[in-house]
Coordinates of C-alpha atoms in Angstrom, one line a residue:
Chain A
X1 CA 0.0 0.0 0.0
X2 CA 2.7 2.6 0.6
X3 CA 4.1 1.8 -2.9
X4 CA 0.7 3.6 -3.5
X5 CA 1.9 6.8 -2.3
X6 CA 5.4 6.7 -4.8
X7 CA 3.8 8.1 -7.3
X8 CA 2.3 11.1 -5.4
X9 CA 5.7 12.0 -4.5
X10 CA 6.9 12.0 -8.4
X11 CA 4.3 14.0 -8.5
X12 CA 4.7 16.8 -5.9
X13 CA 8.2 17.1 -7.6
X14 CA 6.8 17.6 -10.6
X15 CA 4.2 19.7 -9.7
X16 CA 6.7 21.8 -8.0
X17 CA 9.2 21.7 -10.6
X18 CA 7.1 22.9 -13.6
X19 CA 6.7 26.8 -12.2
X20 CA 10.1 26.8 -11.1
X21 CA 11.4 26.1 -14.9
X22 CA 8.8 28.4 -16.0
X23 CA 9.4 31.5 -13.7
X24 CA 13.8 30.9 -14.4
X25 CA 12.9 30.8 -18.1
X26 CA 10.7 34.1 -17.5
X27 CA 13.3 35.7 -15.9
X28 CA 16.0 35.7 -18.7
X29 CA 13.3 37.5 -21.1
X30 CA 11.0 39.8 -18.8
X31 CA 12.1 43.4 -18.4
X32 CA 12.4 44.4 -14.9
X33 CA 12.6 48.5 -14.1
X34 CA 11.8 48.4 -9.8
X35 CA 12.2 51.6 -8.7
X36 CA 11.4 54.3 -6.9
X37 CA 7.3 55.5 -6.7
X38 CA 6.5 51.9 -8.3
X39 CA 7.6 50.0 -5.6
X40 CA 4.4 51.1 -2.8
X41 CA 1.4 48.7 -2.4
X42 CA -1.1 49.4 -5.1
X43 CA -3.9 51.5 -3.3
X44 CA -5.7 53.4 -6.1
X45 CA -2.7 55.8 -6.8
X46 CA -2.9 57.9 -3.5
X47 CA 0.0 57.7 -1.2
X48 CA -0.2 54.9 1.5
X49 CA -2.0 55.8 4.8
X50 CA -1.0 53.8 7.5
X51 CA 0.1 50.3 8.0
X52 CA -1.3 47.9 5.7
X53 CA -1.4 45.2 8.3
X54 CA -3.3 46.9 10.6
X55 CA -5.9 45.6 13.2
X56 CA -9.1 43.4 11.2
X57 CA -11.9 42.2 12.9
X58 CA -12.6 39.8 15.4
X59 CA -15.2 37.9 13.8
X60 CA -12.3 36.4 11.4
X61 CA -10.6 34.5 14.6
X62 CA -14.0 33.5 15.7
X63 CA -14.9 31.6 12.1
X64 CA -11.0 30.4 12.3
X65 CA -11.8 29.0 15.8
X66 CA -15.1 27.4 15.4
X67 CA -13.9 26.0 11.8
X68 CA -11.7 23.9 14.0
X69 CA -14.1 22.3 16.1
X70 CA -16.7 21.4 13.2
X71 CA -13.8 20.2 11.4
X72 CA -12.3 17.6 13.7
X73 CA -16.0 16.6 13.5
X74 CA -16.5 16.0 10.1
X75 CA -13.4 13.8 10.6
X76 CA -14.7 11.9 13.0
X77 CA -17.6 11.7 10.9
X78 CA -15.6 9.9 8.1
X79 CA -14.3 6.5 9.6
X80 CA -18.0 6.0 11.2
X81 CA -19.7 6.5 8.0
X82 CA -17.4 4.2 5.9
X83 CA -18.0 1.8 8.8
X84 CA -21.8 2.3 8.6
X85 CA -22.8 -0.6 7.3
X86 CA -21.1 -2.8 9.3
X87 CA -21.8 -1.0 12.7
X88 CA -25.9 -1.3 12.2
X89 CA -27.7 -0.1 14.8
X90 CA -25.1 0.5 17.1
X91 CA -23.3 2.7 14.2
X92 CA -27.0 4.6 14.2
X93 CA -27.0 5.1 18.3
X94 CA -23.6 6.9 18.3
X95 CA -24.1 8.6 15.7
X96 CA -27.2 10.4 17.0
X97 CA -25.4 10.6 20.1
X98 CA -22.8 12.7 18.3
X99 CA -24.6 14.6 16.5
X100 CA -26.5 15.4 19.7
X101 CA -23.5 16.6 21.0
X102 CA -22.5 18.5 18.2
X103 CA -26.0 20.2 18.2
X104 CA -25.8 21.2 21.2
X105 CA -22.7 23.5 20.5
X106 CA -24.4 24.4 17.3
X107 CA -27.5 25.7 19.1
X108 CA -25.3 27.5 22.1
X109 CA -23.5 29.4 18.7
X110 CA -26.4 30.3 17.9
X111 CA -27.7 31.9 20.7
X112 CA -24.8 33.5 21.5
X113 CA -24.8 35.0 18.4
X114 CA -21.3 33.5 17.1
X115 CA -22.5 33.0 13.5
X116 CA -23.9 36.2 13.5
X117 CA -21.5 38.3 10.6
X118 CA -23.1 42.0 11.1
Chain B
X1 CA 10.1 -3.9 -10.9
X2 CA 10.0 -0.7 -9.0
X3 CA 11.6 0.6 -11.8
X4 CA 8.7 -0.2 -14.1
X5 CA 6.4 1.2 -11.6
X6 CA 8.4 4.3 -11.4
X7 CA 8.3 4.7 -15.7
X8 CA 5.0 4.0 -16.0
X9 CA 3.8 6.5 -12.9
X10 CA 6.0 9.2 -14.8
X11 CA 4.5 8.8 -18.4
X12 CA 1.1 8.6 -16.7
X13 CA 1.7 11.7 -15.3
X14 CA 3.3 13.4 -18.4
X15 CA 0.0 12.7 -20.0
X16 CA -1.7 13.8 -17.2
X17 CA -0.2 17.2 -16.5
X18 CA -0.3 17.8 -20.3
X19 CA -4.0 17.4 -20.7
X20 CA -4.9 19.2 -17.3
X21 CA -2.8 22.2 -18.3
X22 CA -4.8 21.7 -21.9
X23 CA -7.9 21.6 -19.9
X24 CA -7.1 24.4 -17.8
X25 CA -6.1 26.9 -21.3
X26 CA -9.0 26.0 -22.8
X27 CA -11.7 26.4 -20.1
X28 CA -10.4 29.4 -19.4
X29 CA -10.6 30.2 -23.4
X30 CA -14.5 28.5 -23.2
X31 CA -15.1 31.2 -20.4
X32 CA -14.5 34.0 -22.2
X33 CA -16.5 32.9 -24.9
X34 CA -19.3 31.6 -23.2
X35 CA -18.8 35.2 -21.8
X36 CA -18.8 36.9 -24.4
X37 CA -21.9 35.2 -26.1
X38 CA -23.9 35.6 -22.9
X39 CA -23.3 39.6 -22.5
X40 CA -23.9 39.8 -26.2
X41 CA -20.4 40.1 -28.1
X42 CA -17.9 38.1 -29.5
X43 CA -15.1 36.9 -26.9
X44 CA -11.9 36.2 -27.7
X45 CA -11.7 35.8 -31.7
X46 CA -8.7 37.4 -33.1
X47 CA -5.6 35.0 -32.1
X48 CA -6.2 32.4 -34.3
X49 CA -9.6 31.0 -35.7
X50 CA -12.8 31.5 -32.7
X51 CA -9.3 32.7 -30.5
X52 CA -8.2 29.5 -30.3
X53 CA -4.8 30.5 -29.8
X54 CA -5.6 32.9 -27.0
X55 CA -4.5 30.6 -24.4
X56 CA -1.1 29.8 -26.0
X57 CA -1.0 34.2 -26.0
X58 CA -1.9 34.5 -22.7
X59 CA 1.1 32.4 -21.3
X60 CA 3.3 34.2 -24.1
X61 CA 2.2 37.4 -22.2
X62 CA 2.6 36.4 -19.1
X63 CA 6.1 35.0 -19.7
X64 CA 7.1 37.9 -21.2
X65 CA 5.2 40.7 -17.9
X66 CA 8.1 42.2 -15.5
X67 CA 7.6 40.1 -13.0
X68 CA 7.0 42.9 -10.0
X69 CA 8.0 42.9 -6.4
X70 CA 6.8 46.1 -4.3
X71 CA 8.9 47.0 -1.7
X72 CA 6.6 46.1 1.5
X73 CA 6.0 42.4 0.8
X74 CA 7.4 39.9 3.1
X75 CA 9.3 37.9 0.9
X76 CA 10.1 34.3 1.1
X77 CA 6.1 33.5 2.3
X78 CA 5.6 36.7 -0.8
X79 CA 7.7 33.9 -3.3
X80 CA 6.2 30.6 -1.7
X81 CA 2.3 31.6 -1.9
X82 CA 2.0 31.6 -5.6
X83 CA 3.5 27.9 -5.6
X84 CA 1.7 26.4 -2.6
X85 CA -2.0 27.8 -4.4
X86 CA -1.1 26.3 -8.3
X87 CA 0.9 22.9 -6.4
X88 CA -1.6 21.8 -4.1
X89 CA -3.7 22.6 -6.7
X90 CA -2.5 20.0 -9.3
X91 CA -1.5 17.8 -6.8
X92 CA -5.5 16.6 -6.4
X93 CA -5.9 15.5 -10.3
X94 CA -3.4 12.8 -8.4
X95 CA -5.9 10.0 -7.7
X96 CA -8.9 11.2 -9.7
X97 CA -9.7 8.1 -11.9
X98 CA -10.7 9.1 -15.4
X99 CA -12.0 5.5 -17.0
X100 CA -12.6 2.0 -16.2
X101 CA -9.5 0.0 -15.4
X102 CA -9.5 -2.5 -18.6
X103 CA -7.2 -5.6 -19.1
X104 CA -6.1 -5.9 -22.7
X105 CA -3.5 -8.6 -23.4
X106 CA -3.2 -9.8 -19.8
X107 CA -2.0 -6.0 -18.9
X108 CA -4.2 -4.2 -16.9
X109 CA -4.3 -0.4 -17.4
X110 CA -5.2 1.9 -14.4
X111 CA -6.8 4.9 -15.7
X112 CA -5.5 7.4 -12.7
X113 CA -2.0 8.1 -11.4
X114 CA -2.4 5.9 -8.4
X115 CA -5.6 4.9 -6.7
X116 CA -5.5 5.3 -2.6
X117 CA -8.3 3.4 -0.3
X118 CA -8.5 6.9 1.4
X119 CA -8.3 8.8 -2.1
X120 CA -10.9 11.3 -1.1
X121 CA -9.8 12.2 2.7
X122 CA -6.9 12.6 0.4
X123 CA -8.5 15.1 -1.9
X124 CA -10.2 16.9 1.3
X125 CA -6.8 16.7 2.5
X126 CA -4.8 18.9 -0.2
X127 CA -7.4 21.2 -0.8
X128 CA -7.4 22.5 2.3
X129 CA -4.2 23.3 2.4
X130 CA -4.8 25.5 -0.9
X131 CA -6.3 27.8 1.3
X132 CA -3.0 28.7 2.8
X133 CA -1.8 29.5 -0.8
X134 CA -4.4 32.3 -0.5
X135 CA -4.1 33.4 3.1
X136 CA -0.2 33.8 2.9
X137 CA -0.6 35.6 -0.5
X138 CA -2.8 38.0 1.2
X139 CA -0.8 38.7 4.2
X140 CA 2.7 38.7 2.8
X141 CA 1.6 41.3 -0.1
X142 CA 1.3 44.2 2.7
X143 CA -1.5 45.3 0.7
X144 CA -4.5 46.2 2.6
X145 CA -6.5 45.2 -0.4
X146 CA -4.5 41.9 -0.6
X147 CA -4.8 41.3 3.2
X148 CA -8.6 41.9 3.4
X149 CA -8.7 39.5 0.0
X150 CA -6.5 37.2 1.9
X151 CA -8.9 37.4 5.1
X152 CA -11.8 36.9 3.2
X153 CA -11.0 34.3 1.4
X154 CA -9.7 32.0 4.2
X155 CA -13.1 32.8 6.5
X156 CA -15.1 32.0 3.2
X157 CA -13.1 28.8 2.6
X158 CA -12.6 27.1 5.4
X159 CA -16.7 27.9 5.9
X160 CA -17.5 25.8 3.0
X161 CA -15.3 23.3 3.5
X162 CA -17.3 22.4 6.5
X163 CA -20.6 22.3 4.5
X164 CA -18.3 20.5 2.0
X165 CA -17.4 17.7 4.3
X166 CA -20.7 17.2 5.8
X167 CA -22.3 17.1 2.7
X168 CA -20.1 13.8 1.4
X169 CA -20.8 11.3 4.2
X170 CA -24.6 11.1 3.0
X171 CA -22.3 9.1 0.1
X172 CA -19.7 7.5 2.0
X173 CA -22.5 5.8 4.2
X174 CA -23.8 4.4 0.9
X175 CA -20.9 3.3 -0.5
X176 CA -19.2 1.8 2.4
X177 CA -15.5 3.1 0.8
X178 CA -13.1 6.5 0.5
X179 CA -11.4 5.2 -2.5
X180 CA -12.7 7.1 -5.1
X181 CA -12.6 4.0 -7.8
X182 CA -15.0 2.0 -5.1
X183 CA -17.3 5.2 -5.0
X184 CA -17.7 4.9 -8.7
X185 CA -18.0 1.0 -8.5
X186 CA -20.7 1.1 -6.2
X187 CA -22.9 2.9 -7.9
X188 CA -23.0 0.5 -11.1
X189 CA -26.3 -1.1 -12.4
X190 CA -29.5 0.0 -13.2
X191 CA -33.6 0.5 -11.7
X192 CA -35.7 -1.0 -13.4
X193 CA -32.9 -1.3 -16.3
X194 CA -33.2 2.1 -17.1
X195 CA -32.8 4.7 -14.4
X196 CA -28.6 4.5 -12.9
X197 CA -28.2 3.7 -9.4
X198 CA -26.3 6.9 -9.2
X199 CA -26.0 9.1 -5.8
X200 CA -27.7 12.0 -7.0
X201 CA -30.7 9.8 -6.3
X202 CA -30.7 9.2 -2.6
X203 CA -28.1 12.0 -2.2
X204 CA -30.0 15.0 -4.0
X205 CA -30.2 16.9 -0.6
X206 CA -26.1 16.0 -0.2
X207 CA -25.3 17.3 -3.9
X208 CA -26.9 20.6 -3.5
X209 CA -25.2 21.2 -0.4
X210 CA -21.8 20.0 -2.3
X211 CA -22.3 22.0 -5.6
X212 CA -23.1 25.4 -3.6
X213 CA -19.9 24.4 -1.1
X214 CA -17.8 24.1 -4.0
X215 CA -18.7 26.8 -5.6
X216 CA -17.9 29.2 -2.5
X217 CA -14.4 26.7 -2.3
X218 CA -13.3 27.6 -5.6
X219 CA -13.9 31.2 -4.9
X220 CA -16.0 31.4 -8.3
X221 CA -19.3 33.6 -8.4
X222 CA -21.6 34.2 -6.4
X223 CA -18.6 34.0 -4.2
X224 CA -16.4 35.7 -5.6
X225 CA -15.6 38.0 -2.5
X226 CA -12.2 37.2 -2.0
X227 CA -11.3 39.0 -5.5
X228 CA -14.6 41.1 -5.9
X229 CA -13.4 43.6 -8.2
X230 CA -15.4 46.7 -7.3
X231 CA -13.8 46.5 -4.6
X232 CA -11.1 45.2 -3.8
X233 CA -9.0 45.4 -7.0
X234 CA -7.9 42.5 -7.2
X235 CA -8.2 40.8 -4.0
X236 CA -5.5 38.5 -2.6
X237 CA -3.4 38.8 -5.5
X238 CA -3.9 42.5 -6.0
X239 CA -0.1 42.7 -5.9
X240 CA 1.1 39.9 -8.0
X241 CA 1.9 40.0 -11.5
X242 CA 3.0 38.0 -14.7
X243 CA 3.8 34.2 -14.0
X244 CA 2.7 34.4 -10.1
X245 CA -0.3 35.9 -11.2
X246 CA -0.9 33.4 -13.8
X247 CA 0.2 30.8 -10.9
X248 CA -3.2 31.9 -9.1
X249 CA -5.3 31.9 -12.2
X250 CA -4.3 28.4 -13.1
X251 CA -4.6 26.9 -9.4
X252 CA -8.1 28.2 -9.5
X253 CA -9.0 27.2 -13.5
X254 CA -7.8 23.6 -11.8
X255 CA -9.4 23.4 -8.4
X256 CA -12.5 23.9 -10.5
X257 CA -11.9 20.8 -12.8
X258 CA -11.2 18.7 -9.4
X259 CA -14.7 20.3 -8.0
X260 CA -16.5 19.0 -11.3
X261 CA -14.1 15.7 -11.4
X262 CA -15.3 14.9 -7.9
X263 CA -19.0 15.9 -8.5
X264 CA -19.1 13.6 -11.1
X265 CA -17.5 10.7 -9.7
X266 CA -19.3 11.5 -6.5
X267 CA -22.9 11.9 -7.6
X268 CA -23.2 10.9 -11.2
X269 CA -21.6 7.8 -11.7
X270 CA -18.0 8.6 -12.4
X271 CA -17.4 6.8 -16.3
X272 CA -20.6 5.0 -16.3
X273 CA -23.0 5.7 -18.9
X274 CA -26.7 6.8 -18.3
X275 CA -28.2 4.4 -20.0
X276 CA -27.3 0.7 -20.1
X277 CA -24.0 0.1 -22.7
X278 CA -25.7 -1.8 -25.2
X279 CA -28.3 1.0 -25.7
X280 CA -25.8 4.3 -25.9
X281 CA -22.8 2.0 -27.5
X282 CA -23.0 4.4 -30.9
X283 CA -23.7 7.6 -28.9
X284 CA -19.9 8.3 -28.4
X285 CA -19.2 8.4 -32.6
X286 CA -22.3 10.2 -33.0
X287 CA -21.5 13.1 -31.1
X288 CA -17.7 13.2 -32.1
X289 CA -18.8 13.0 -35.6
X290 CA -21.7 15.6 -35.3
X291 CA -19.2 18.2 -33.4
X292 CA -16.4 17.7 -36.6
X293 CA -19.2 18.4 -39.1
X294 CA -20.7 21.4 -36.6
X295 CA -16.9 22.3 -36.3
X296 CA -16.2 22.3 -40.2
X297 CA -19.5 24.1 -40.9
X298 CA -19.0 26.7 -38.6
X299 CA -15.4 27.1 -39.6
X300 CA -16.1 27.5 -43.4
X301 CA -19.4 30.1 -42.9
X302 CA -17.0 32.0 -40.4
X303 CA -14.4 32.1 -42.9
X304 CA -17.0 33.2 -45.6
X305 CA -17.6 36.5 -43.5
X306 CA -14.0 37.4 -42.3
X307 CA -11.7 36.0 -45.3
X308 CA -8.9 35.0 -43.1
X309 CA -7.0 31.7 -44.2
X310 CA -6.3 30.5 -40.4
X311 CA -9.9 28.5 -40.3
X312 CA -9.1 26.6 -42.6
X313 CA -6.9 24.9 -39.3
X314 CA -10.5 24.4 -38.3
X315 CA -11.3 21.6 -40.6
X316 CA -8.2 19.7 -39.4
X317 CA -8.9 19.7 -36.0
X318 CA -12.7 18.7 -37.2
X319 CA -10.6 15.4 -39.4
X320 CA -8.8 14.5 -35.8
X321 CA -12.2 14.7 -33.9
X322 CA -14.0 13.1 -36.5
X323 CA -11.5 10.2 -36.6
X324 CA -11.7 9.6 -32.7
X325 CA -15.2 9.2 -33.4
X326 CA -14.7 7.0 -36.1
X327 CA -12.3 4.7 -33.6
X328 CA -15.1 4.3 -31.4
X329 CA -16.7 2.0 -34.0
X330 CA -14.1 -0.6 -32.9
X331 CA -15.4 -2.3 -29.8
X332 CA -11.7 -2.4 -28.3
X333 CA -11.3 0.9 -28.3
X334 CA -14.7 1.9 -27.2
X335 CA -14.3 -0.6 -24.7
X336 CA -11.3 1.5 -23.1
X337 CA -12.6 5.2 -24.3
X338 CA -15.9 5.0 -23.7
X339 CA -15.9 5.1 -20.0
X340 CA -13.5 8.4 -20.5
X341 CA -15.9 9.7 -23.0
X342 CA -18.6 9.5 -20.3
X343 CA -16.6 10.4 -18.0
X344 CA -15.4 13.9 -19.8
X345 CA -18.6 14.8 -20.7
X346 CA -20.1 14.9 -17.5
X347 CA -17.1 16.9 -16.5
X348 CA -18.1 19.2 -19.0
X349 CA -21.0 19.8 -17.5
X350 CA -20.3 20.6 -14.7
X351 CA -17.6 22.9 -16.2
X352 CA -20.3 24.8 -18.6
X353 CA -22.4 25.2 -15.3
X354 CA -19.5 27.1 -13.6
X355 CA -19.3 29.5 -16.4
X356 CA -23.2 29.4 -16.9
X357 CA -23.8 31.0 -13.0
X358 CA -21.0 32.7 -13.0
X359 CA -22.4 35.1 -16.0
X360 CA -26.1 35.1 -15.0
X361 CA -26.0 35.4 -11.4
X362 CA -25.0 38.6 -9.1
X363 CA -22.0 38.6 -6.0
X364 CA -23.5 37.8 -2.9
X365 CA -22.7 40.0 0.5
X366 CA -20.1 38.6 2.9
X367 CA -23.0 38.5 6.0
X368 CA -24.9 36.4 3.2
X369 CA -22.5 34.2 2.1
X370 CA -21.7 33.3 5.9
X371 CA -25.1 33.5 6.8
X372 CA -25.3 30.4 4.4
X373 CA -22.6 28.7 5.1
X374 CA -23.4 28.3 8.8
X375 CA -26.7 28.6 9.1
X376 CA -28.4 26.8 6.3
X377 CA -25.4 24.7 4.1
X378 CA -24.2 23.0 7.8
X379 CA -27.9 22.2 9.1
X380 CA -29.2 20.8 6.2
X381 CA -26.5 18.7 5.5
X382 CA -26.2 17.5 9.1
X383 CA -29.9 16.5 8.6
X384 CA -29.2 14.9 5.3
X385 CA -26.4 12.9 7.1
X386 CA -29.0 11.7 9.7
X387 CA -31.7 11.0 7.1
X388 CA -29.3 8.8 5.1
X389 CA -28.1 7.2 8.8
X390 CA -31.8 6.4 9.5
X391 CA -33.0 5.1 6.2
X392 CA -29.6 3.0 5.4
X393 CA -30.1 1.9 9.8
X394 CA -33.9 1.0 9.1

């Protein structure tokens, strides 16, 4: 089975490799003339104000945070369902118990208003 | 013998690569004429007959851009973003199987560069890393445009890939397998010899929830927010240019053909045909020969308005497609092409729906788009999850 994964690897190299050839042979032909005014972040043509990593909004940690909980879920989820048809009705019971679990968080979200954007 | 393995993984994935990149060019090409037509013009049409060599000028351009590096960008992340979107990006095609495996003269032939038993965690896998492609790109630009692209793009993504997730284990209950060649297997055979056991069926709920996920996950419209134009220029790649920007075009072009790959192998059947073989056996030459006559009709009319020598190419192309149509007659090699002929059409699709929506329908607003996400995508897949678990149970 790991003799499975070989060709992935080729792969990744070659993946990988095909940009690199094309950006070195884009570099012997491109012009290049860096200097000066050209060289600030693009922001409509008025002079820069401020830091442009500033402070963003909370919410963005919040999605980050709850992504990571619902995700290790949908793991979890993964093994069981393949399993499914095996498990039968035992399969069914902790399943629902999961999800009830699951919900639960889901609803407290909710009410707290974590999913709320505006 | 690991030699062998090791030749035969490479040429597969020569010929892979090849026709993705193919792929990729010409969707992008079939965008901006589907484009065109829809808003009432022409699209591309002057490099080369119907702009067929646009994509070949595109890359040419992009070759030949000054590659630009403002002065604020962090840059080793700045260099490795462009690479970690268009890599991770290809690297999902990996176990994607295109056609029935067939045995022809004792040697069997795997149509896929290697098939895992976990191939889709695999694809969930490597996509979700593509998203660090984007955030990096954002933040290492020192852009605010780039880094609120950036910001966007991650909350919207990793969003959807929850609704994504969810909405796949409705089929994974069915099928009883993550290997994306049992997926396909498993839905073989016919109701009542007509109608294809395919997932959509019992799944219709799941594939809803899928299609709108990956539409948000491929950042195409109506969620489009990460690089919505009005405004935020150009969103996480606002400061990227020539071959890096060309780097982010083509990782999206190609998460988009793994989105309507996995659709189709996950929901319709994969290679299988909609009707039974015997019945649809001639439908692969009929089309291939009807789209080299519509092909060398077109071509000829076209060339009696315009006057310009290059579509007369047009007809050539039109003799190669109409000879793969004619090779279909012979059952051996309809026996190996057909399932890809299936297959690539229903890719096609799914690719012509991308373009379709992304023409006729308007952006949505970030508190919409994460309003659905969470609050109607997750639910109703959850439920769909249960449903399935109950009916599959009882």
């Amino acid at each position: 089975m790991p003799g499975n994964y070989i060709p992935i690897l080729v792969f990744l190299v070659l993946a990988f490799a095909f940009p690199v050839v094309a950006l070195s042979l884009a570099a012997l032909v491109r012009p290049s003339a860096q200097s000066g005014e050209r060289l600030t972040p693009y922001e409509c043509g008025i002079q820069p104000v401020s830091d442009s990593r500033g402070r963003y909004t909370v919410r963005f940690y919040i999605i980050a945070m709850l992504f990571v909980i619902f995700d290790v879920e949908t793991v979890f989820l993964y093994p069981w369902a393949v399993q499914y048809k095996a498990l039968k009705v035992f399969g069914l019971v902790e399943m629902l118990v999961f999800l009830a679990i699951l919900l639960v968080g889901y609803v407290w979200l909710y009410k707290k208003g974590a999913l709320e954007w505006v | 013998m690991d030699l062998t393995i090791l030749i035969i993984s490479l040429a597969k994935i020569a010929v892979v690569l090849t026709v993705l990149f193919t792929c990729v060019a010409y969707v992008v090409w079939l965008e901006r004429k589907v484009a065109g037509r829809i808003q009432n013009r022409w699209g591309p049409h002057r490099t080369g007959p119907f702009g067929l060599l646009q994509p070949a000028a595109d890359f040419l351009k992009a070759l030949f851009k000054e590659d630009f590096t403002p002065a604020q960008v962090q840059r080793p992340i700045y260099f490795l973003a462009p690479f970690l979107a268009m890599t991770l990006a290809l690297m999902s095609i990996a176990v994607i199987p295109f056609g029935e495996n067939v045995t022809i003269a004792g040697r069997t032939i795997f149509f896929e560069i290697t098939d895992l038993n976990i191939g889709l965690l695999y694809i969930f896998a490597v996509t979700s890393l593509g998203v660090y492609g984007i955030a990096l790109a954002g933040w290492s630009s020192g852009s605010k445009y780039s880094l609120m692209g950036g910001l966007r793009s991650s909350a919207q993504m990793i969003s959807y890939e929850l609704g994504l997730g969810f909405a796949v284990v409705g089929v994974l209950i069915l099928s009883g397998t993550l290997s994306l060649r049992g997926i396909v297997n498993a839905q073989s055979g016919f109701w009542f010899g007509i109608i294809p056991k395919w997932y959509i069926w019992p799944q219709f709920v799941g594939f809803l929830v899928y299609l709108t996920a990956a539409f948000a996950e491929t950042n195409r419209t109506p969620f489009d927010l990460p690089e919505a134009e009005g405004e935020l220029v150009g969103g996480f790649h606002t400061e990227y240019s020539s071959l890096k920007f060309a780097m982010f075009f083509t990782a999206e072009y190609t998460n988009m053909i793994t989105v309507a790959c996995l659709a189709t192998l996950l929901f319709f059947g994969g290679w299988m045909a909609p009707l039974p073989w015997a019945w649809v056996q001639h439908v692969p030459a009929l089309v291939l020969l009807g789209m080299a006559a519509l092909m060398t009709r077109t071509a000829l009319r076209t060339y009696r308005l315009e006057r310009r020598k290059s579509y007369f190419a047009v007809p050539g192309l039109a003799g190669i497609v109409g000879l793969i149509g004619l090779a279909f007659l012979h059952p051996v090699f309809a026996a190996v092409a057909a399932p890809m002929f299936w297959f690539a059409s229903k890719v096609f699709v799914f690719l012509f729906l991308y373009i379709w929506v992304r023409w006729s329908v308007p952006r949505f607003r970030y508190d919409q788009l994460m309003h659905l996400g969470w609050k109607v995508l997750l639910p109703v897949a959850a439920a769909n999850i249960l449903i399935t678990g109950l009916v599959v149970a009882l």
